[in-house]
Amino acid sequence: MSIDISLLEQAQRQLNCAFPSVVSIFPDCWHQAQQQLSNETLEVYLQAAARLCKMGRGAEPVQLFLQEMPAIAAHLGPAAMKLCADFAFRLARSPNAQNLAAFLQTLHTVAQRLDTAEALEQYLQLLEQHITQSSPRIHAHSTIYPSTSLTQLLSSMPLLMQKLSLQGLKNWIAIGLRDYAEQPEAQQAYFALRSAEARSALLRQRSGVLFKDIERKMQLFQQALWQTDLPCLTYSTLQDHLRKPLPYLDSKGLRLPDLLAPHPHLSAENCYRATLAHLLAHQRWSRPLLADNYAPQMQLFIQTFEDARVDRLAMARYPGLCSWFLALHPLPALGACNTERESCLRYRATRLSMALLNADFDPQDPLIEAARTAFNQLLADKGEATQTAEMVELGAAYFVKSRCPSDSQMRVFFADTEIPYRDDNRCLWIHHEERDEAEDSHLNEYESDEKWVESADSLPPRSYPEWDAAHQDYRLDWATVYERLQPAGDPHKIDQRLVKHQRLAKQLKRQLDLLKPQHKQRLRFQEDGTELDLDIALRSLIDFRSGLTPDPRINTHQQTNGRSLSVTLLLDLSESLNQKIDATGQTLLDLSEESVALLAWAIDQLGDPFAICAFHSNTRHEVRFHHIKGFNEAWDSPVKARLGALQAQYSTRMGAALRHAGRYLAPRPTEKKLLLVLTDGEPADIDVHEPMALTEDARKAVQELAEQGIFCYGITLDRQADAYVERIFGHHYSIIDRIERLPQQLTQLFIKLTH
């Protein structure tokens, strides 16, 4: 289409912009605009560009407006032109004018994610609100200084719009402005997506299911079906990658995406299960091959046969997997790939894979049909005895027979060829020379940003939310808990302290004996037991002589009625425990160790399963959680050695410690669960300056645990604790007035609570 020279000259005069770079691009921009816009919209287009040119912000904003706006207006409607122009004018006249070019650069990407001009208007309103709330205020005015973080927000906007809906974007921005209102550098890091808190909040605002929320279910699924307990680790799906990350299996465990959106035909939770089943099938039946022996194209078809083999074996063992696998398996349409102009390797591999999985699928391809027949015959003959090496023969044979000249084309057909539940098959290949690995195997672009604590006695850190009482909302993944097994000391130290309270132990022994379960329950119909049940035995004998199958459950067994109680004792290890008690000359830590030791002895006498933990914190980034005794450990020298090596330091971030302790107590298979918290002061930390902030968070944590069936009880050594301890635990607390009597009072209190 030729350009009308007279109309072009008229438009140039109306634009009246002398920047050489603008003059050079205007004919092409005008030609594009004429094709996409109405005459009325063209008028608005020219007027807006002319006005931008006269605002003194240089040529770049005018160039961007001329180049981007026709496509945006064609996509969202003529109203989008005026909305964007008006916002650009306001921005150009404000202290944030330096962000005008960045706004226009990101506008095209943003518009592609929106469907209407109304949605664009909501997006622009979000930017206005961000500018207002993030600008420094002098005498309640926010129009004097530029926004603290608008530059960072606009730089992150393309990625944010790919990951979030408009509502999710609004929530994510609100979290950053709320949490970092008084911290400019932290706010800039948040909106630039450099901070862990920003990525965590972004993950929470995305639609889908977080693996963390269903991790326990996936562990049970793995153990029930495959009798394995391989670690399930997540990789981040937030950042842009050269290609979309895929699940994979390596020496450290099963690698899964941190979040999955629902599939049109399957829930996100079942998508995770299908992926787990496929990875575990590889772990059970696949063996690695030497990659150097096969060309990359041949590797593709060997992988296809091996993936189908392990899927078929898994489906034979668990038929319910069939519907999941087929629901997630794509199918490119017959003839969708043009063999003359693009490589059809992935197209053929995907249709071959569907044929190997689905007996009802008609591939309409004699080569695929022949490959399916050979594959099915091999599985029918050998079943689970088939080997990965046998798939090499099938894959190589199919590749040789089906290859065509276009296979080497640079342009590759990708539509409907990605099978979402399958891994990247790095577990199938080993490489002859050190470091001679496939590029996506050693440059692990999917590695999660979470770092593991590299210590034999440590576990990976866990993040927990923290309640923000001021905004009545959670700060997501705010506190990080690092847990480890408490290092051992001298067990005789605890034994000596127990000897010191020997007289008290004898008194307590009489009370404990009364608390022990005394009632016996007779269990009938037992195959193994202590006595013969004559009634059942005679009935079984009659059945036997009558030619009937006798009942083998002819015994009885005497069982003591148990208390069905699990207990966790959580000890505050903050710096204040190092202060000395005038009456005894001991430190609060020494007295706490004696008290915990005596209580542990008492619980052990009763036979209740119990755990002992301790905590302290050094800001929200480092809440330290020490395991002293586990539920399945005996009260013996190793545990006493750990208890005797405690050190008091740092602060008391109680909410995160309560949530972490509850994580271990909640799954206990007992009717009652008791969490005893021994502390000497109000929750506090050096990075929290608001009074009562951590007290409110601890209160919220206690409420969360109560919803899980865990009863929390606070024991404090602070005589002035009434104001805050009741706020945390309600009426379920005790204040120890005479600290030197803590060992006796703590044990007596436990007896009363569990009587």
JSON list of C-alpha atoms in Angstrom, two decimals, residues 52 57-65 68-69 72 84 87-88 91-92 96-111 123-124 127 130-131 147 149-159 161 191:
[
{"chain": "A", "resi": 52, "resn": "LEU", "atom": "CA", "xyz": [4.77, 15.18, 24.22]},
{"chain": "A", "resi": 57, "resn": "ARG", "atom": "CA", "xyz": [11.56, 15.48, 27.76]},
{"chain": "A", "resi": 58, "resn": "GLY", "atom": "CA", "xyz": [13.59, 14.66, 24.69]},
{"chain": "A", "resi": 59, "resn": "ALA", "atom": "CA", "xyz": [12.96, 12.54, 21.62]},
{"chain": "A", "resi": 60, "resn": "GLU", "atom": "CA", "xyz": [12.70, 9.09, 23.23]},
{"chain": "A", "resi": 61, "resn": "PRO", "atom": "CA", "xyz": [9.18, 9.44, 24.75]},
{"chain": "A", "resi": 62, "resn": "VAL", "atom": "CA", "xyz": [7.84, 10.77, 21.42]},
{"chain": "A", "resi": 63, "resn": "GLN", "atom": "CA", "xyz": [9.45, 7.91, 19.48]},
{"chain": "A", "resi": 64, "resn": "LEU", "atom": "CA", "xyz": [8.04, 5.31, 21.85]},
{"chain": "A", "resi": 65, "resn": "PHE", "atom": "CA", "xyz": [4.57, 6.85, 21.74]},
{"chain": "A", "resi": 68, "resn": "GLU", "atom": "CA", "xyz": [3.74, 1.63, 20.33]},
{"chain": "A", "resi": 69, "resn": "MET", "atom": "CA", "xyz": [0.38, 3.36, 20.55]},
{"chain": "A", "resi": 72, "resn": "ILE", "atom": "CA", "xyz": [-2.20, -0.75, 21.68]},
{"chain": "A", "resi": 84, "resn": "CYS", "atom": "CA", "xyz": [-2.29, 6.49, 27.92]},
{"chain": "A", "resi": 87, "resn": "PHE", "atom": "CA", "xyz": [-1.26, 9.52, 32.04]},
{"chain": "A", "resi": 88, "resn": "ALA", "atom": "CA", "xyz": [1.93, 10.29, 30.09]},
{"chain": "A", "resi": 91, "resn": "LEU", "atom": "CA", "xyz": [3.84, 11.87, 34.50]},
{"chain": "A", "resi": 92, "resn": "ALA", "atom": "CA", "xyz": [5.85, 14.30, 32.34]},
{"chain": "A", "resi": 96, "resn": "ASN", "atom": "CA", "xyz": [8.65, 11.36, 38.23]},
{"chain": "A", "resi": 97, "resn": "ALA", "atom": "CA", "xyz": [9.20, 12.61, 34.67]},
{"chain": "A", "resi": 98, "resn": "GLN", "atom": "CA", "xyz": [12.42, 10.60, 34.38]},
{"chain": "A", "resi": 99, "resn": "ASN", "atom": "CA", "xyz": [10.23, 7.45, 34.32]},
{"chain": "A", "resi": 100, "resn": "LEU", "atom": "CA", "xyz": [8.21, 8.56, 31.28]},
{"chain": "A", "resi": 101, "resn": "ALA", "atom": "CA", "xyz": [10.29, 6.55, 28.81]},
{"chain": "A", "resi": 102, "resn": "ALA", "atom": "CA", "xyz": [10.23, 3.47, 31.04]},
{"chain": "A", "resi": 103, "resn": "PHE", "atom": "CA", "xyz": [6.43, 3.72, 31.29]},
{"chain": "A", "resi": 104, "resn": "LEU", "atom": "CA", "xyz": [6.04, 3.87, 27.51]},
{"chain": "A", "resi": 105, "resn": "GLN", "atom": "CA", "xyz": [8.56, 1.06, 26.96]},
{"chain": "A", "resi": 106, "resn": "THR", "atom": "CA", "xyz": [6.58, -1.35, 29.15]},
{"chain": "A", "resi": 107, "resn": "LEU", "atom": "CA", "xyz": [3.16, -0.26, 27.90]},
{"chain": "A", "resi": 108, "resn": "HIS", "atom": "CA", "xyz": [3.04, -2.62, 24.91]},
{"chain": "A", "resi": 109, "resn": "THR", "atom": "CA", "xyz": [3.90, -5.68, 27.06]},
{"chain": "A", "resi": 110, "resn": "VAL", "atom": "CA", "xyz": [1.30, -4.67, 29.64]},
{"chain": "A", "resi": 111, "resn": "ALA", "atom": "CA", "xyz": [-1.40, -4.10, 27.01]},
{"chain": "A", "resi": 123, "resn": "TYR", "atom": "CA", "xyz": [-3.61, -0.57, 35.64]},
{"chain": "A", "resi": 124, "resn": "LEU", "atom": "CA", "xyz": [-2.94, 3.16, 35.28]},
{"chain": "A", "resi": 127, "resn": "LEU", "atom": "CA", "xyz": [0.51, 3.24, 39.03]},
{"chain": "A", "resi": 130, "resn": "HIS", "atom": "CA", "xyz": [1.87, 3.61, 43.85]},
{"chain": "A", "resi": 131, "resn": "ILE", "atom": "CA", "xyz": [3.34, 7.01, 43.03]},
{"chain": "A", "resi": 147, "resn": "SER", "atom": "CA", "xyz": [8.52, 8.15, 44.03]},
{"chain": "A", "resi": 149, "resn": "SER", "atom": "CA", "xyz": [10.42, 2.89, 43.84]},
{"chain": "A", "resi": 150, "resn": "LEU", "atom": "CA", "xyz": [8.52, 3.69, 40.62]},
{"chain": "A", "resi": 151, "resn": "THR", "atom": "CA", "xyz": [11.64, 3.07, 38.52]},
{"chain": "A", "resi": 152, "resn": "GLN", "atom": "CA", "xyz": [12.08, -0.40, 40.03]},
{"chain": "A", "resi": 153, "resn": "LEU", "atom": "CA", "xyz": [8.37, -1.24, 39.65]},
{"chain": "A", "resi": 154, "resn": "LEU", "atom": "CA", "xyz": [8.35, -0.34, 35.95]},
{"chain": "A", "resi": 155, "resn": "SER", "atom": "CA", "xyz": [11.50, -2.37, 35.33]},
{"chain": "A", "resi": 156, "resn": "SER", "atom": "CA", "xyz": [9.79, -5.42, 36.88]},
{"chain": "A", "resi": 157, "resn": "MET", "atom": "CA", "xyz": [6.42, -4.84, 35.22]},
{"chain": "A", "resi": 158, "resn": "PRO", "atom": "CA", "xyz": [6.84, -7.14, 32.17]},
{"chain": "A", "resi": 159, "resn": "LEU", "atom": "CA", "xyz": [7.57, -10.12, 34.42]},
{"chain": "A", "resi": 161, "resn": "MET", "atom": "CA", "xyz": [2.22, -8.96, 34.18]},
{"chain": "A", "resi": 191, "resn": "PHE", "atom": "CA", "xyz": [9.92, -3.71, 43.64]}
]
